Amino acid sequence: MSKPRILVTRQVFPEIIDLLSRHFEVEANPDDALWSQAELAQRLADKDGAFTTGSHRVDAALLAACPRLKIVANMAVGYNNFDVDAMSAAGVQGTNTPDVLTETTADFGFALLMATARRMAEAEHYLRAGLWKSWRYDMFAGGEVHGSTLGILGMGRIGQGIARRGAHGFGMQVIYHNRSRLAPELEAECRARYVSKDELLAQADHLVLVLPYTSESHHAIGAPELARMKPTATLVNIARGGIVDDAALAAALKERRIAAAGLDVFEGEPAVHPGLLEVPNVVLTPHIASATVATRLAMARLAADNLIAFFDGRGPLTPVNTPLKK
Ligand code: 8YV
């Protein structure tokens, strides 16, 4: 029997390509070109499965061009690049990579919070520019982290990881808002108190966004929400661009209506709103919260294992939908 045909849409670890090649006929993307949606559709037209990242949309138009397609394995926990309903209707399985990136991403969220509150990027630029001539009592004086109030919007696995770090490591009071409240044991373990979104905005010294991007969470933080935050507060987004209205945030930072922001994700990335590049009180990173070697390898391995298990007839390991029969 011939092997299923798989398209790998972006460059990944060579050992993952080797693994996939033992099970499938693989078309890889050796130079990591960012294919247009039209080129992707052309390459995917004769494939049974795809190994993807968040770089491409899997929507009705793509699915219509790919009649053989049975599964798309995303190397990411977020899958807002999937039109899940269209995939289910077309009989296409979607999978993601939860759990393997939780702690690494929580580490980064906390690092970004600290770098933002303590103005590390601003201070480094100052030093590199040769501006450091002497001590000053208020030089890069930032906001306190330990003992402050940590607000978390979106209390899934990564949010809980950040809560634990804040509560247990830094003695922070943790408050959170989420679509649903955590079970009491989990709240106790995270030492986190459930509050309304309004209370979260008003009370947090540091507000970390860790919620999935959906039509409901689009611009969950815009001008009205920023106006409710403390002028001394910091905002950290490691979730998805689009959850924050970047134009409104750039204006709030410029006018110092909040103190600072740490952003790993952007609306329309890799483009970054020019207003965010102009203000000093931001720390900007290029969507790297899950980027340790071990975690990226584990994510790639899980995406590959989803494809292998699916075509072996064992079913997907971490499905995101229940597709109709093809
Ligand atoms: C990925 C992410 O690196 O897992 C996610 O949802 O945002 C990142 O870990 C990115 O989506 C590339 O696929």
CSV table of C-alpha atoms and ligand atoms in Angstrom, one decimal:
chain,number,residue,atom,x,y,z
A,1,MET,CA,0.0,0.0,0.0
A,2,SER,CA,1.3,3.5,-0.8
A,3,LYS,CA,2.2,5.8,2.1
A,4,PRO,CA,-0.1,8.8,2.9
A,5,ARG,CA,1.2,12.0,1.5
A,6,ILE,CA,2.1,14.8,3.9
A,7,LEU,CA,2.9,18.5,3.3
A,8,VAL,CA,5.1,20.2,5.9
A,9,THR,CA,4.3,23.9,5.4
A,10,ARG,CA,7.3,25.5,7.2
A,11,GLN,CA,10.8,24.4,8.1
A,12,VAL,CA,11.1,22.1,11.1
A,13,PHE,CA,13.8,20.0,12.9
A,14,PRO,CA,15.5,17.6,10.5
A,15,GLU,CA,14.8,14.7,12.9
A,16,ILE,CA,11.1,15.4,12.7
A,17,ILE,CA,11.3,15.3,8.9
A,18,ASP,CA,13.2,12.0,9.2
A,19,LEU,CA,10.5,10.6,11.5
A,20,LEU,CA,7.7,11.7,9.2
A,21,SER,CA,9.5,10.2,6.2
A,22,ARG,CA,9.6,6.8,7.8
A,23,HIS,CA,5.7,6.9,7.8
A,24,PHE,CA,4.8,9.1,5.0
A,25,GLU,CA,5.7,10.4,1.6
A,26,VAL,CA,6.8,13.9,2.7
A,27,GLU,CA,6.9,17.2,0.8
A,28,ALA,CA,9.0,19.5,3.0
A,29,ASN,CA,9.6,23.3,2.8
A,30,PRO,CA,13.4,23.3,2.8
A,31,ASP,CA,14.0,27.0,2.5
A,32,ASP,CA,11.2,28.0,4.8
A,33,ALA,CA,9.5,30.2,2.2
A,34,LEU,CA,6.3,31.7,3.4
A,35,TRP,CA,3.9,30.3,0.8
A,36,SER,CA,0.9,32.3,-0.2
A,37,GLN,CA,-2.5,30.7,0.5
A,38,ALA,CA,-2.8,30.0,-3.2
A,39,GLU,CA,0.5,28.3,-3.4
A,40,LEU,CA,-0.3,26.3,-0.2
A,41,ALA,CA,-3.6,25.2,-1.9
A,42,GLN,CA,-1.8,24.0,-5.0
A,43,ARG,CA,0.8,22.0,-3.0
A,44,LEU,CA,-1.9,20.6,-0.7
A,45,ALA,CA,-4.2,19.5,-3.5
A,46,ASP,CA,-2.8,16.0,-3.7
A,47,LYS,CA,-1.9,15.5,0.0
A,48,ASP,CA,-3.6,13.4,2.7
A,49,GLY,CA,-2.3,15.5,5.6
A,50,ALA,CA,-0.5,18.6,6.6
A,51,PHE,CA,2.0,19.6,9.3
A,52,THR,CA,1.4,23.3,9.9
A,53,THR,CA,2.2,26.3,12.1
A,54,GLY,CA,0.1,29.3,12.7
A,55,SER,CA,1.4,30.9,9.5
A,56,HIS,CA,-1.5,29.8,7.3
A,57,ARG,CA,-5.3,29.8,7.5
A,58,VAL,CA,-7.1,26.5,7.1
A,59,ASP,CA,-10.4,27.8,5.9
A,60,ALA,CA,-13.3,26.8,3.5
A,61,ALA,CA,-11.5,28.1,0.4
A,62,LEU,CA,-8.3,26.0,1.2
A,63,LEU,CA,-10.4,22.9,2.1
A,64,ALA,CA,-12.4,23.2,-1.2
A,65,ALA,CA,-9.1,23.0,-3.1
A,66,CYS,CA,-7.8,19.9,-1.2
A,67,PRO,CA,-10.3,17.0,-1.6
A,68,ARG,CA,-7.9,14.3,-0.3
A,69,LEU,CA,-7.0,16.2,2.9
A,70,LYS,CA,-7.9,14.3,6.1
A,71,ILE,CA,-5.9,15.9,8.9
A,72,VAL,CA,-4.1,19.2,9.7
A,73,ALA,CA,-1.7,19.0,12.6
A,74,ASN,CA,-0.8,22.4,14.0
A,75,MET,CA,2.5,22.8,15.8
A,76,ALA,CA,1.0,25.2,18.3
A,77,VAL,CA,-1.5,25.1,21.1
A,78,GLY,CA,-3.4,28.0,19.6
A,79,TYR,CA,-5.4,27.1,16.5
A,80,ASN,CA,-7.1,30.4,15.6
A,81,ASN,CA,-5.7,29.8,12.1
A,82,PHE,CA,-8.2,27.0,11.8
A,83,ASP,CA,-11.8,27.5,10.8
A,84,VAL,CA,-12.8,24.6,12.9
A,85,ASP,CA,-16.4,24.5,11.7
A,86,ALA,CA,-15.3,24.4,8.1
A,87,MET,CA,-12.8,21.7,8.8
A,88,SER,CA,-15.4,19.6,10.7
A,89,ALA,CA,-17.9,20.0,7.8
A,90,ALA,CA,-15.3,19.0,5.3
A,91,GLY,CA,-14.4,15.9,7.3
A,92,VAL,CA,-10.9,17.2,8.2
A,93,GLN,CA,-9.4,16.5,11.6
A,94,GLY,CA,-7.5,19.3,13.3
A,95,THR,CA,-4.9,18.8,16.1
A,96,ASN,CA,-2.8,21.1,18.3
A,97,THR,CA,0.1,20.8,20.8
A,98,PRO,CA,-1.2,21.4,24.3
A,99,ASP,CA,0.6,20.7,27.6
A,100,VAL,CA,4.2,20.3,26.2
A,101,LEU,CA,4.6,24.1,26.1
A,102,THR,CA,2.8,25.1,29.2
A,103,GLU,CA,5.7,25.7,31.6
A,104,THR,CA,8.0,27.1,29.1
A,105,THR,CA,5.4,29.6,28.0
A,106,ALA,CA,4.6,30.5,31.6
A,107,ASP,CA,8.3,31.1,32.2
A,108,PHE,CA,8.4,33.5,29.3
A,109,GLY,CA,5.3,35.3,30.4
A,110,PHE,CA,6.8,35.9,33.8
A,111,ALA,CA,10.1,37.0,32.3
A,112,LEU,CA,8.3,39.5,30.1
A,113,LEU,CA,6.3,40.8,33.1
A,114,MET,CA,9.6,41.3,35.0
A,115,ALA,CA,11.4,42.9,32.0
A,116,THR,CA,8.5,45.2,31.5
A,117,ALA,CA,8.0,46.2,35.1
A,118,ARG,CA,11.7,46.7,35.7
A,119,ARG,CA,12.2,48.6,32.3
A,120,MET,CA,15.0,46.2,31.2
A,121,ALA,CA,14.7,46.9,27.5
A,122,GLU,CA,14.7,50.6,27.9
A,123,ALA,CA,17.7,50.4,30.2
A,124,GLU,CA,19.7,48.2,27.9
A,125,HIS,CA,19.1,50.5,24.9
A,126,TYR,CA,20.3,53.4,27.1
A,127,LEU,CA,23.5,51.6,28.0
A,128,ARG,CA,24.2,50.4,24.5
A,129,ALA,CA,23.7,53.9,23.2
A,130,GLY,CA,26.6,55.1,25.5
A,131,LEU,CA,24.3,57.3,27.5
A,132,TRP,CA,25.2,55.9,31.0
A,133,LYS,CA,27.4,58.6,32.5
A,134,SER,CA,26.6,58.5,36.2
A,135,TRP,CA,24.2,57.2,38.9
A,136,ARG,CA,20.8,58.9,39.3
A,137,TYR,CA,18.3,58.2,42.2
A,138,ASP,CA,15.4,57.6,39.7
A,139,MET,CA,17.3,56.0,36.8
A,140,PHE,CA,14.9,53.4,35.3
A,141,ALA,CA,13.0,53.2,38.5
A,142,GLY,CA,10.2,50.8,37.7
A,143,GLY,CA,7.2,49.1,39.3
A,144,GLU,CA,7.5,46.5,42.1
A,145,VAL,CA,6.9,42.9,41.2
A,146,HIS,CA,7.1,41.0,44.5
A,147,GLY,CA,4.1,41.5,46.7
A,148,SER,CA,2.1,43.3,44.0
A,149,THR,CA,-1.2,42.3,42.5
A,150,LEU,CA,-1.0,40.0,39.5
A,151,GLY,CA,-4.1,39.9,37.2
A,152,ILE,CA,-4.5,37.1,34.7
A,153,LEU,CA,-7.1,37.2,31.9
A,154,GLY,CA,-7.6,33.7,30.7
A,155,MET,CA,-6.9,31.0,33.3
A,156,GLY,CA,-6.1,27.9,31.3
A,157,ARG,CA,-3.0,25.8,31.8
A,158,ILE,CA,-0.6,28.6,30.9
A,159,GLY,CA,-2.5,31.2,33.0
A,160,GLN,CA,-2.3,28.8,36.0
A,161,GLY,CA,1.4,28.4,35.5
A,162,ILE,CA,1.9,32.2,35.6
A,163,ALA,CA,-0.4,32.4,38.7
A,164,ARG,CA,1.8,29.7,40.5
A,165,ARG,CA,5.0,31.5,39.7
A,166,GLY,CA,3.5,34.8,41.0
A,167,ALA,CA,1.9,33.5,44.1
A,168,HIS,CA,4.5,31.0,45.2
A,169,GLY,CA,7.7,32.6,43.9
A,170,PHE,CA,7.0,36.3,44.3
A,171,GLY,CA,4.3,36.5,47.0
A,172,MET,CA,1.9,38.2,44.7
A,173,GLN,CA,-1.8,38.5,45.2
A,174,VAL,CA,-3.3,36.7,42.2
A,175,ILE,CA,-6.7,37.6,40.8
A,176,TYR,CA,-8.1,36.2,37.6
A,177,HIS,CA,-11.0,36.4,35.2
A,178,ASN,CA,-12.0,33.6,32.9
A,179,ARG,CA,-15.0,32.3,31.0
A,180,SER,CA,-15.5,29.8,33.8
A,181,ARG,CA,-14.2,29.7,37.3
A,182,LEU,CA,-11.5,27.2,38.3
A,183,ALA,CA,-12.4,24.2,40.6
A,184,PRO,CA,-11.7,25.2,44.2
A,185,GLU,CA,-8.7,22.9,44.5
A,186,LEU,CA,-7.1,24.5,41.5
A,187,GLU,CA,-7.9,28.0,42.8
A,188,ALA,CA,-6.2,27.0,46.1
A,189,GLU,CA,-3.2,25.6,44.4
A,190,CYS,CA,-2.7,28.7,42.3
A,191,ARG,CA,-3.7,30.9,45.3
A,192,ALA,CA,-5.9,32.8,42.8
A,193,ARG,CA,-9.1,34.7,43.4
A,194,TYR,CA,-11.8,35.0,40.8
A,195,VAL,CA,-13.0,38.5,40.0
A,196,SER,CA,-15.0,40.3,37.4
A,197,LYS,CA,-13.2,41.6,34.3
A,198,ASP,CA,-13.8,45.2,35.6
A,199,GLU,CA,-12.3,44.4,39.0
A,200,LEU,CA,-9.3,42.7,37.3
A,201,LEU,CA,-8.6,45.8,35.2
A,202,ALA,CA,-9.0,48.2,38.1
A,203,GLN,CA,-6.9,46.2,40.7
A,204,ALA,CA,-4.1,44.6,38.7
A,205,ASP,CA,-0.6,46.0,39.0
A,206,HIS,CA,0.5,43.6,36.3
A,207,LEU,CA,-2.1,42.2,33.9
A,208,VAL,CA,-1.1,39.2,31.8
A,209,LEU,CA,-3.3,38.1,28.8
A,210,VAL,CA,-3.3,34.3,28.2
A,211,LEU,CA,-6.7,33.7,26.6
A,212,PRO,CA,-7.4,32.1,23.2
A,213,TYR,CA,-8.2,34.4,20.3
A,214,THR,CA,-11.8,34.1,19.2
A,215,SER,CA,-14.4,36.5,17.8
A,216,GLU,CA,-15.4,37.1,21.5
A,217,SER,CA,-11.8,37.9,22.6
A,218,HIS,CA,-11.1,40.3,19.7
A,219,HIS,CA,-10.0,43.6,21.2
A,220,ALA,CA,-10.8,42.3,24.7
A,221,ILE,CA,-8.3,45.1,25.7
A,222,GLY,CA,-9.1,48.3,23.9
A,223,ALA,CA,-9.3,52.0,24.8
A,224,PRO,CA,-12.2,51.5,27.4
A,225,GLU,CA,-10.4,48.7,29.2
A,226,LEU,CA,-7.0,50.5,29.2
A,227,ALA,CA,-8.8,53.5,30.7
A,228,ARG,CA,-9.9,51.3,33.7
A,229,MET,CA,-6.3,50.2,34.5
A,230,LYS,CA,-4.1,51.9,37.0
A,231,PRO,CA,-1.7,54.5,35.5
A,232,THR,CA,1.1,52.6,37.2
A,233,ALA,CA,0.0,49.2,35.7
A,234,THR,CA,1.8,47.1,33.2
A,235,LEU,CA,0.2,44.9,30.5
A,236,VAL,CA,1.7,41.7,29.1
A,237,ASN,CA,0.3,39.9,26.1
A,238,ILE,CA,1.7,36.4,25.3
A,239,ALA,CA,-1.7,35.2,23.9
A,240,ARG,CA,-2.5,36.5,20.4
A,241,GLY,CA,-2.3,39.7,18.6
A,242,GLY,CA,-5.9,40.9,18.0
A,243,ILE,CA,-6.8,40.4,21.7
A,244,VAL,CA,-5.3,43.9,22.2
A,245,ASP,CA,-6.2,46.9,20.1
A,246,ASP,CA,-2.6,47.8,19.3
A,247,ALA,CA,-3.4,51.4,18.1
A,248,ALA,CA,-5.3,52.1,21.4
A,249,LEU,CA,-2.4,50.6,23.4
A,250,ALA,CA,0.2,52.7,21.6
A,251,ALA,CA,-1.8,55.8,22.4
A,252,ALA,CA,-2.2,54.8,26.0
A,253,LEU,CA,1.6,54.1,26.4
A,254,LYS,CA,2.5,57.4,24.7
A,255,GLU,CA,0.2,59.4,27.0
A,256,ARG,CA,1.4,57.3,30.0
A,257,ARG,CA,-2.2,56.2,30.8
A,258,ILE,CA,-0.6,52.9,31.7
A,259,ALA,CA,3.1,52.6,32.7
A,260,ALA,CA,4.4,50.0,30.3
A,261,ALA,CA,3.6,46.9,28.1
A,262,GLY,CA,5.4,43.7,27.3
A,263,LEU,CA,4.2,42.2,24.0
A,264,ASP,CA,5.2,38.9,22.3
A,265,VAL,CA,2.3,39.0,19.9
A,266,PHE,CA,0.8,41.6,17.6
A,267,GLU,CA,-2.2,42.4,15.4
A,268,GLY,CA,-1.1,41.6,11.9
A,269,GLU,CA,2.3,40.2,12.9
A,270,PRO,CA,5.1,40.0,11.8
A,271,ALA,CA,4.1,43.7,11.1
A,272,VAL,CA,4.1,45.8,14.3
A,273,HIS,CA,2.0,48.9,14.8
A,274,PRO,CA,4.4,51.8,14.2
A,275,GLY,CA,3.1,53.6,17.3
A,276,LEU,CA,4.4,50.7,19.4
A,277,LEU,CA,7.9,51.0,17.9
A,278,GLU,CA,8.0,54.7,18.8
A,279,VAL,CA,7.3,54.6,22.5
A,280,PRO,CA,10.1,53.7,25.0
A,281,ASN,CA,7.9,52.0,27.6
A,282,VAL,CA,7.4,48.7,25.8
A,283,VAL,CA,9.3,45.4,25.6
A,284,LEU,CA,8.7,43.8,22.2
A,285,THR,CA,9.6,40.2,21.3
A,286,PRO,CA,8.8,38.3,18.1
A,287,HIS,CA,6.3,35.6,19.2
A,288,ILE,CA,8.9,33.5,21.0
A,289,ALA,CA,7.1,32.5,24.3
A,290,SER,CA,7.3,28.8,23.5
A,291,ALA,CA,10.8,29.0,22.0
A,292,THR,CA,13.2,26.8,23.9
A,293,VAL,CA,14.9,24.1,21.9
A,294,ALA,CA,13.4,21.3,24.1
A,295,THR,CA,9.9,22.7,23.9
A,296,ARG,CA,9.9,23.5,20.2
A,297,LEU,CA,11.1,19.9,19.6
A,298,ALA,CA,8.4,18.5,21.9
A,299,MET,CA,5.7,20.5,20.0
A,300,ALA,CA,7.0,19.3,16.6
A,301,ARG,CA,7.1,15.7,17.9
A,302,LEU,CA,3.5,15.9,19.2
A,303,ALA,CA,2.3,17.3,15.8
A,304,ALA,CA,4.1,14.5,14.0
A,305,ASP,CA,2.8,11.9,16.5
A,306,ASN,CA,-0.8,13.2,15.8
A,307,LEU,CA,-0.3,12.5,12.1
A,308,ILE,CA,1.3,9.1,12.7
A,309,ALA,CA,-1.5,8.0,15.2
A,310,PHE,CA,-4.2,9.2,12.9
A,311,PHE,CA,-3.0,7.3,9.8
A,312,ASP,CA,-2.3,4.2,12.0
A,313,GLY,CA,-6.0,4.2,12.8
A,314,ARG,CA,-5.3,4.9,16.5
A,315,GLY,CA,-7.1,8.3,16.2
A,316,PRO,CA,-5.5,11.7,16.9
A,317,LEU,CA,-3.8,12.3,20.2
A,318,THR,CA,-4.8,15.9,20.8
A,319,PRO,CA,-7.8,16.7,18.6
A,320,VAL,CA,-9.5,20.1,18.4
A,321,ASN,CA,-12.6,19.0,16.5
A,322,THR,CA,-14.8,16.0,15.7
A,323,PRO,CA,-15.1,16.0,12.0
A,324,LEU,CA,-18.0,14.6,10.0
A,325,LYS,CA,-17.1,11.3,8.1
A,326,LYS,CA,-15.4,12.0,4.8
B,1,8YV,C1,3.9,28.9,18.3
B,1,8YV,C2,2.0,29.6,19.8
B,1,8YV,O1,5.3,29.0,18.2
B,1,8YV,O2,1.5,27.5,20.5
B,1,8YV,C3,1.1,28.5,20.2
B,1,8YV,O3,-0.1,28.8,20.2
B,1,8YV,O4,1.6,30.8,19.8
B,1,8YV,C4,3.5,29.4,19.6
B,1,8YV,O5,3.9,28.5,20.6
B,1,8YV,C5,3.3,29.6,17.1
B,1,8YV,O6,1.9,29.6,17.1
B,1,8YV,C6,3.8,28.9,15.8
B,1,8YV,O7,3.1,27.8,15.4
